[in-house]
Tab-separated table of C-alpha atoms in Angstrom:
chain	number	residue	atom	x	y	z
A	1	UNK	CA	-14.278	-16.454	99.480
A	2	UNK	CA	-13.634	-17.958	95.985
A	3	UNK	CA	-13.405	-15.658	93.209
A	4	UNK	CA	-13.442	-16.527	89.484
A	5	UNK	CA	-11.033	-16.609	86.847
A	6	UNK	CA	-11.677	-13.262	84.544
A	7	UNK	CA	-11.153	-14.029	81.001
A	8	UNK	CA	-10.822	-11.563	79.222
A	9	UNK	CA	-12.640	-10.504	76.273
A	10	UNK	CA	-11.288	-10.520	72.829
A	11	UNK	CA	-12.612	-8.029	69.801
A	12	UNK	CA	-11.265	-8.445	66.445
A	13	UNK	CA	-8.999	-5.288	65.225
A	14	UNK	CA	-11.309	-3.503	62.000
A	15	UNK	CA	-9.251	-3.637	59.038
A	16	UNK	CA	-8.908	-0.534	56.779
A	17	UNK	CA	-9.658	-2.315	53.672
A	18	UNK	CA	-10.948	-6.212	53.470
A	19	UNK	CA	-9.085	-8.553	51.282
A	20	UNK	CA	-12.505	-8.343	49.157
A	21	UNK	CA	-11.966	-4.412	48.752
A	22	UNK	CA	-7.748	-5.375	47.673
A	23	UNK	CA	-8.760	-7.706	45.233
A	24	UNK	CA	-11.418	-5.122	43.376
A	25	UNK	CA	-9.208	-2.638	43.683
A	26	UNK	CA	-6.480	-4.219	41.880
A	27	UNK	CA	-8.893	-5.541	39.555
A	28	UNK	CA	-9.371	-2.151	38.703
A	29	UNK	CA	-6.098	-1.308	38.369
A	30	UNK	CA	-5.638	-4.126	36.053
A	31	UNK	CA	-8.330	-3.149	33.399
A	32	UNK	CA	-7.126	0.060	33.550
A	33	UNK	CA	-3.834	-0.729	32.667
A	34	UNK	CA	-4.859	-3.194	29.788
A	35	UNK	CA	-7.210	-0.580	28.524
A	36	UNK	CA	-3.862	1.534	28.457
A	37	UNK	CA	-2.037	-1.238	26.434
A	38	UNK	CA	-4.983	-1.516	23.983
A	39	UNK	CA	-5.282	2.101	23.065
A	40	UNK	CA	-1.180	2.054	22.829
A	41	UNK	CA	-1.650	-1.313	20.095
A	42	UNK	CA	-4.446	0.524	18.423
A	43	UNK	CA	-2.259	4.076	17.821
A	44	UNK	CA	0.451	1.860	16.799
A	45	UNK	CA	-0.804	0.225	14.586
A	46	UNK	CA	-1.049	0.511	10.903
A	47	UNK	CA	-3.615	3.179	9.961
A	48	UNK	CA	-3.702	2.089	6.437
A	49	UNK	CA	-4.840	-1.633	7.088
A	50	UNK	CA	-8.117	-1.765	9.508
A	51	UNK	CA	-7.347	-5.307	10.004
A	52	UNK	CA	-4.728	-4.428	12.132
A	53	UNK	CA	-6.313	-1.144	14.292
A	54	UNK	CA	-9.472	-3.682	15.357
A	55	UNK	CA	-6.816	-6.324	15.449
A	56	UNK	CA	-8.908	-9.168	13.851
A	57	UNK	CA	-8.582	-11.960	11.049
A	58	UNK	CA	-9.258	-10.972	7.241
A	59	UNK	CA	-11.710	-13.578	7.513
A	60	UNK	CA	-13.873	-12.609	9.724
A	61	UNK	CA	-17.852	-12.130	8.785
A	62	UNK	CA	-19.227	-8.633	9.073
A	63	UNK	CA	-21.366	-9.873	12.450
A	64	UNK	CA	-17.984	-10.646	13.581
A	65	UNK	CA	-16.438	-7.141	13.132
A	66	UNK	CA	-19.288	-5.329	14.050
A	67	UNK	CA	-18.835	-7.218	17.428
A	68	UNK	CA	-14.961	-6.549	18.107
A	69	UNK	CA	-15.784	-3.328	17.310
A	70	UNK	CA	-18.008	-2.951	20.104
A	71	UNK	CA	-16.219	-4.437	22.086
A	72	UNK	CA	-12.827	-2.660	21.371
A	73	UNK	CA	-14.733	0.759	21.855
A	74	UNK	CA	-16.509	-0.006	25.279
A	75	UNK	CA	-12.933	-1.063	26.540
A	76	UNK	CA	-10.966	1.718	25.321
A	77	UNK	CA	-13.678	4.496	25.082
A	78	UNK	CA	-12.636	8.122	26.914
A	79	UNK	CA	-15.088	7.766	29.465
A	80	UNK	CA	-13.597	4.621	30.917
A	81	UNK	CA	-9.686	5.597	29.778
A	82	UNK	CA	-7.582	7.946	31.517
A	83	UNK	CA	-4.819	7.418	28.220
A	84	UNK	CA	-4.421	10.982	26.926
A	85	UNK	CA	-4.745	9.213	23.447
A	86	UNK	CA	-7.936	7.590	23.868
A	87	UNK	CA	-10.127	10.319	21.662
A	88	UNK	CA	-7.866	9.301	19.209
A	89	UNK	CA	-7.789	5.806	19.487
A	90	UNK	CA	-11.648	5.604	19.812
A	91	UNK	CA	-11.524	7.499	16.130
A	92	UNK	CA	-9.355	4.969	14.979
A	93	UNK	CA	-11.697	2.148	15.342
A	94	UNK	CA	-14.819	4.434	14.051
A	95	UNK	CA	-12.539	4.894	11.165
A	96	UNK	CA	-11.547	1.166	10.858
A	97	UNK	CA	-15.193	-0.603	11.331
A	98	UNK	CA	-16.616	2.140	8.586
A	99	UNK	CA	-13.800	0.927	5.806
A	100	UNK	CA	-14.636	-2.588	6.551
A	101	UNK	CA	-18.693	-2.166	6.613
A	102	UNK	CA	-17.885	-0.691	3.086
A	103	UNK	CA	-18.086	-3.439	0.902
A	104	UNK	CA	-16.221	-1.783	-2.380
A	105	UNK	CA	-13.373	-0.447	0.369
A	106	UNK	CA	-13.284	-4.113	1.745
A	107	UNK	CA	-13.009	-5.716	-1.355
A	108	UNK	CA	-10.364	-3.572	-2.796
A	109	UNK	CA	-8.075	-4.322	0.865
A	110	UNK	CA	-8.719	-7.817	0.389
A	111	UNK	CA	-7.475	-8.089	-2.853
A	112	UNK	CA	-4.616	-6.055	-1.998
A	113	UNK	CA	-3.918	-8.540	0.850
A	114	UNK	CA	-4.283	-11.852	-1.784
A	115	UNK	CA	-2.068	-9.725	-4.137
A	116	UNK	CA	0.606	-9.465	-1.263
A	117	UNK	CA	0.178	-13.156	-0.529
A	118	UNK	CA	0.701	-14.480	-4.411
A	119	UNK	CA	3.655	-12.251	-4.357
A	120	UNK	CA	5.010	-13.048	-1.000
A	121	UNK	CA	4.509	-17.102	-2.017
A	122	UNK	CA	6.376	-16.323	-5.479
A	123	UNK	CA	9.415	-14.802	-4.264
A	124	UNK	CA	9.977	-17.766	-1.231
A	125	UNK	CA	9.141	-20.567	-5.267
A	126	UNK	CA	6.138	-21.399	-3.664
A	127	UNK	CA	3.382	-22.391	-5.698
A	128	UNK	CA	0.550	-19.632	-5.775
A	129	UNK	CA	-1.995	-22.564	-4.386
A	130	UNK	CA	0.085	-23.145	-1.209
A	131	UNK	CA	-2.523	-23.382	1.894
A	132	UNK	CA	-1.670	-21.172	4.730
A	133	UNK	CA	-1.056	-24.546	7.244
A	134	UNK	CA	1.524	-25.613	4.612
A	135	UNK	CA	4.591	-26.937	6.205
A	136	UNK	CA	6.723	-25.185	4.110
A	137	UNK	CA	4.795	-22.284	5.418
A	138	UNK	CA	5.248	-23.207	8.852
A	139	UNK	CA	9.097	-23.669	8.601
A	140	UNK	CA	9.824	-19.785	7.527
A	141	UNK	CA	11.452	-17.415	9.531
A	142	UNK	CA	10.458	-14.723	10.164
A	143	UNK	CA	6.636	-16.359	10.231
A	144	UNK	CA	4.586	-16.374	6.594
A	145	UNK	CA	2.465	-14.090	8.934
A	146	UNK	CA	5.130	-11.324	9.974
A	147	UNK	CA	6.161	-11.501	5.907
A	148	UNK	CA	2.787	-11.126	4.811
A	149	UNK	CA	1.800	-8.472	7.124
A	150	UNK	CA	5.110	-6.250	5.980
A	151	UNK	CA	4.169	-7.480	2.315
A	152	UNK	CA	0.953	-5.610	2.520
A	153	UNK	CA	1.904	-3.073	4.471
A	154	UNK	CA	4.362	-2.241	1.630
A	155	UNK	CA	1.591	-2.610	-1.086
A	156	UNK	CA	-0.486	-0.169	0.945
A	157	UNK	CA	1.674	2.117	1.336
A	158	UNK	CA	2.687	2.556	-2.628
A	159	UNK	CA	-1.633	2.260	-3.157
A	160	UNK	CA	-1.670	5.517	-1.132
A	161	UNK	CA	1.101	6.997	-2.688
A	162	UNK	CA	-0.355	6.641	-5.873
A	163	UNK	CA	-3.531	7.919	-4.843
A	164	UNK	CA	-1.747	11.208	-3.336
A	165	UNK	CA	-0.231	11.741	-6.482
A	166	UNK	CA	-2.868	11.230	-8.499
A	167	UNK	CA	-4.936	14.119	-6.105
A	168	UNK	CA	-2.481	16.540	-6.153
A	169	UNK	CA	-1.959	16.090	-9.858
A	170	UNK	CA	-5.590	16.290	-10.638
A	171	UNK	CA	-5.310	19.786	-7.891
A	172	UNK	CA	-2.965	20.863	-10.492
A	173	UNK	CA	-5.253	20.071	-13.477
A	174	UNK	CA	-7.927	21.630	-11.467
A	175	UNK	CA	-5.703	24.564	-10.996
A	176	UNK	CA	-4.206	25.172	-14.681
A	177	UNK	CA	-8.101	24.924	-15.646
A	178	UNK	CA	-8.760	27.528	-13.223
A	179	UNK	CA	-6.435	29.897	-14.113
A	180	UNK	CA	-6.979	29.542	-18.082
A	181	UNK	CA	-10.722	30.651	-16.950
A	182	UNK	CA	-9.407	33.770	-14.857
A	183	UNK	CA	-7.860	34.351	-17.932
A	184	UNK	CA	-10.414	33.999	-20.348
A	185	UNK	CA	-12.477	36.081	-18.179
A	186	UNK	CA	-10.189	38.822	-17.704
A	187	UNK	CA	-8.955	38.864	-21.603
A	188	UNK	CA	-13.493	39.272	-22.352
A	189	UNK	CA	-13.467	42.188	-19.562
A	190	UNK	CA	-10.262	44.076	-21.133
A	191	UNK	CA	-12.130	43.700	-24.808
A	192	UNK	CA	-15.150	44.985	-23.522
A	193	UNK	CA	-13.346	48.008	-21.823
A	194	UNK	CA	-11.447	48.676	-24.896
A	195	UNK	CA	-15.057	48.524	-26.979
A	196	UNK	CA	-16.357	50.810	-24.626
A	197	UNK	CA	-13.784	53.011	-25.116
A	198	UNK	CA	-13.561	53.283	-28.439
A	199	UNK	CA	-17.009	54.176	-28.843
A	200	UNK	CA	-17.254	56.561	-25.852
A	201	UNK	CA	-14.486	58.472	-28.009
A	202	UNK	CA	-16.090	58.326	-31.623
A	203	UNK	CA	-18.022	61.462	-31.049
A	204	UNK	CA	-14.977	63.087	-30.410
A	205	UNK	CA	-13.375	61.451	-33.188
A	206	UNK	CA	-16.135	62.497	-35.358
A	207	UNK	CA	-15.801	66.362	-34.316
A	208	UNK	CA	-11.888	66.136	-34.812
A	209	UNK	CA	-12.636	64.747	-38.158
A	210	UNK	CA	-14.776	67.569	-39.108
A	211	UNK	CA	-12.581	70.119	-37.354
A	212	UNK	CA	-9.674	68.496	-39.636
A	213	UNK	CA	-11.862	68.777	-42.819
A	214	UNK	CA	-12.973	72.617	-41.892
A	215	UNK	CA	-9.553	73.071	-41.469
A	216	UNK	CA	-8.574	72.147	-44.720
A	217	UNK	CA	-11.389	73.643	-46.812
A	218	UNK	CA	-10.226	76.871	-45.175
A	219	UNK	CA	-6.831	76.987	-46.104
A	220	UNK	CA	-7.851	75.312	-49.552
A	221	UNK	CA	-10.535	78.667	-50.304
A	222	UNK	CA	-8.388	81.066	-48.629
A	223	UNK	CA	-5.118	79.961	-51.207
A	224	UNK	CA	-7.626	79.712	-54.033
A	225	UNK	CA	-8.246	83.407	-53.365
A	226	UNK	CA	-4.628	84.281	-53.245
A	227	UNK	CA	-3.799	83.066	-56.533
A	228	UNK	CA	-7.020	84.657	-58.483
């Protein structure tokens, strides 16, 4: 009797996790790692320049800012970031969109920036009409870039100074003014308590007065007496 050749039957081992599920999951790991790095550039950077904390050309069109913006705070936002840091981060770019939507704030950065270039372009002899593409530009080192950056960073930084100062001096004002008032106040009050005083004491001023003058007619009769 003949009997057949078993094969036998093969089954493919289940696998734990597909190479689908690795490549998501490291996707994820990714973007939240680079959401990490962005709200570390955005706390580093410099607060006083919004340029730099949405990390995006001084030439860019409102449209333009409005949209990095957006998209900066839908990567980074607190919901989506485990960073510790990314409340603050998230302010930062509130903070840095509202300066630039501002145009009189704008304005007055840019012309700080063009006032850092002119005087960045002096010091290297440049002419003040040198384009940015410029090879003589292109040949610095550190980069026209880097040294414009630190120029206006520098510029910034006395602005704000300045603008401290000129607070806490004006506090001061505010405070000398204040004080002359407490005093002018308090001087009116004393007067008033002194007038007050004075006449709550006439009537007895009056009576000692009269007391004084009784007095003296008195002795005056009674001596008049004595010698007649």
């Amino acid at each position: 009797m003949s009997t057949g050749t078993s094969t036998p039957s093969s089954s493919k081992t289940p696998t734990s996790t597909s190479d689908t599920d690795i490549e998501q999951l490291l996707s994820r790991e990714a973007s939240a790692f680079q959401r990490e790095l962005e709200v570390e550039r955005i706390l580093k950077a410099f607060k006083l320049n919004p340029y730099d904390i949405l990390d995006i050309d001084e030439s860019s069109k409102p449209e333009g800012i409005k949209r990095r913006y957006r998209q900066l705070s839908l990567f980074i936002h607190p919901d989506k970031t485990p960073h510790a840091r990314a409340p603050d981060a998230f302010d930062l770019l509130k903070k840095a969109e509202s300066e630039l939507s501002d145009t009189a704030k704008r304005e007055a950065l840019d012309a700080t920036i063009a006032e850092a270039r002119l005087q960045l372009l002096r010091s290297h002899g440049f002419s003040t009409s040198t384009q940015d593409d410029d090879s003589k530009l292109r040949g610095l080192v550190p980069s026209f870039k880097v040294q414009l950056r630190a120029k206006v960073k520098d510029l910034l930084i006395e602005e704000e100074v300045r603008r401290r100062k000129a607070i806490k001096m004006n506090l001061a004002n505010e405070g000398l003014e204040a004080r002359k008032k407490e005093e002018e106040v308090a001087t009116r009050k004393r007067k008033a308590e002194e007038d007050k005083t004075w006449e709550e004491s006439r009537e007895t001023r009056v009576d000692s007065w009269r007391s004084f003058n009784n007095t003296a007619k008195k002795k005056k009769k009674t001596k008049a007496q004595i010698l007649g």
